[in-house]
Amino acid sequence: MTIKAMMAGVALLAMSGTAFAEDSEEIMARLAALEGEWMLLDENGEVTDIVASTFRITASGSTLMERMFPDSPDGYEMLNVYHIDGDRVLMTHYCSAGNQPRLSAISTDEDRLSWEMESITNLSNPGDDHMHQAEFVFHGDDRLTTHWNSMSDGELSDESATFELQRRQ
């Protein structure tokens, strides 16, 4: 390998690192735009009176907090915390099951953001049920669909917990 070819490879790697960093900034900006209160839609697409999620920017603008089903009377409120870590965006899901999967944004396009678990804390047994994947589908600025897939005994669930949300006007 010539020095010229090697330097071109190093330059390409450096540029791709910058592209990933820019992507993480873009992803975080897209998530930050969710700030506000989001209502659950029923099976007919009608707005209910249930607050499904509230998003709030915190920590000097470096973190987005999402409360899922805030003040839930049955105690199933959950918390998601989103932040940039170098060239990637992470979400820690503080689950009502008592574990905390950390998911990384793995793919994105203008209308879709996919997440994959990379680690988890407080999982008693590796086969225990836990959140393993998520996907956010953006329908403009005021509509959002989230899909949550759990894993149990090493098998990904066949069905997603899907929530249709609309920004409170």
XYZ file of C-alpha atoms in Angstrom:
169
model
C 0.000 0.000 0.000
C 1.407 3.374 -0.944
C 1.579 6.246 1.501
C -0.783 8.197 -0.750
C -3.417 5.415 -0.648
C -3.021 5.049 3.107
C -3.450 8.804 3.665
C -6.558 8.788 1.456
C -7.979 5.989 3.613
C -7.209 7.918 6.807
C -8.861 11.036 5.361
C -11.932 9.007 4.385
C -12.186 7.565 7.900
C -11.851 11.030 9.416
C -14.588 12.377 7.159
C -16.906 9.461 7.955
C -16.441 10.119 11.687
C -17.501 13.694 11.092
C -20.522 12.504 9.140
C -21.560 10.263 12.035
C -21.166 13.161 14.475
C -23.328 15.325 12.224
C -25.866 12.503 12.027
C -25.999 12.280 15.824
C -26.609 16.037 16.004
C -29.387 15.732 13.413
C -30.969 12.791 15.246
C -30.849 14.649 18.545
C -32.366 17.756 16.944
C -35.195 15.613 15.533
C -35.820 14.136 18.979
C -35.629 17.544 20.695
C -38.346 18.777 18.321
C -40.691 16.360 20.130
C -40.647 18.595 23.217
C -44.161 18.954 24.587
C -47.128 16.818 25.530
C -48.317 13.930 23.347
C -51.774 12.379 23.538
C -52.591 8.725 22.896
C -54.774 8.003 19.873
C -57.399 5.260 19.980
C -57.741 2.441 17.433
C -59.766 4.785 15.182
C -57.059 7.448 15.216
C -59.057 9.744 17.494
C -57.335 11.720 20.241
C -58.004 10.374 23.743
C -57.621 12.211 27.054
C -54.599 10.034 27.962
C -51.222 11.752 28.005
C -48.968 9.102 26.467
C -45.665 10.989 26.676
C -44.180 14.276 27.709
C -40.831 15.319 26.279
C -38.640 17.925 27.961
C -35.188 19.215 27.099
C -32.927 19.369 30.158
C -29.259 19.462 31.255
C -28.424 22.693 29.416
C -29.941 21.344 26.214
C -27.832 18.173 26.094
C -30.527 15.693 27.138
C -34.131 14.942 26.273
C -36.331 13.302 28.924
C -39.496 11.461 27.983
C -42.044 10.440 30.608
C -44.239 7.676 29.213
C -47.709 7.572 30.757
C -46.859 10.272 33.324
C -48.600 9.996 36.693
C -50.086 6.662 35.619
C -52.532 5.520 38.315
C -51.386 1.911 37.924
C -47.715 2.778 38.465
C -46.552 1.996 34.942
C -44.948 5.360 34.275
C -41.605 4.916 32.531
C -38.769 7.273 31.696
C -36.589 7.476 28.590
C -33.470 9.627 28.559
C -31.899 10.520 25.193
C -28.428 11.983 24.709
C -25.453 12.088 22.364
C -22.433 9.945 23.186
C -19.680 10.842 20.729
C -20.924 9.927 17.274
C -24.077 8.120 18.407
C -27.374 8.801 20.159
C -28.348 6.674 23.144
C -31.629 6.113 24.942
C -31.828 4.633 28.421
C -35.275 3.162 29.034
C -36.162 3.104 32.744
C -38.762 0.362 32.512
C -41.650 -0.360 34.855
C -40.236 -3.918 34.934
C -37.332 -2.491 36.960
C -34.554 -2.927 34.399
C -32.811 -0.281 32.327
C -31.954 -1.211 28.745
C -29.663 1.166 26.887
C -30.524 1.415 23.210
C -28.507 2.987 20.432
C -29.979 4.688 17.372
C -28.928 2.330 14.578
C -30.657 3.593 11.470
C -32.539 6.606 10.434
C -34.117 8.319 7.518
C -36.240 11.416 7.372
C -39.314 9.712 8.832
C -37.991 6.750 10.828
C -35.554 6.108 13.664
C -34.661 2.571 14.776
C -33.117 1.589 18.104
C -31.294 -1.577 19.186
C -30.339 -2.604 22.722
C -26.635 -2.593 23.426
C -26.603 -3.185 27.190
C -28.894 -3.484 30.183
C -28.701 -3.030 33.943
C -30.681 -4.712 36.710
C -31.652 -7.751 34.642
C -31.697 -10.610 37.152
C -31.542 -13.377 34.566
C -30.387 -12.991 30.930
C -33.613 -14.699 29.806
C -35.893 -12.258 31.634
C -38.258 -10.088 29.620
C -36.819 -6.712 28.618
C -37.182 -4.022 25.959
C -34.794 -4.832 23.130
C -35.745 -2.760 20.071
C -37.756 0.319 19.266
C -38.755 2.232 16.188
C -40.111 5.766 15.934
C -42.060 6.741 12.826
C -42.535 10.481 12.360
C -45.672 11.611 10.521
C -44.827 15.288 10.198
C -44.208 17.418 13.293
C -47.343 16.580 15.280
C -47.863 12.829 14.854
C -45.649 9.958 16.038
C -45.906 6.166 16.069
C -43.657 4.205 18.414
C -43.087 0.449 18.246
C -41.462 -1.345 21.190
C -40.228 -4.940 20.916
C -39.321 -7.006 23.942
C -37.088 -10.051 24.243
C -37.651 -13.003 26.546
C -35.647 -16.236 26.776
C -33.477 -15.008 23.901
C -36.432 -14.664 21.540
C -37.639 -11.357 20.128
C -41.391 -10.918 20.544
C -43.496 -11.424 17.419
C -45.624 -8.416 18.336
C -44.748 -4.823 19.093
C -46.305 -2.618 21.718
C -47.398 0.169 19.389
C -48.471 3.635 20.461
C -50.009 6.219 18.140
C -49.413 9.730 19.469
C -50.469 13.233 18.530
C -48.994 16.437 19.879
C -51.385 18.269 22.230
C -52.543 21.427 20.486
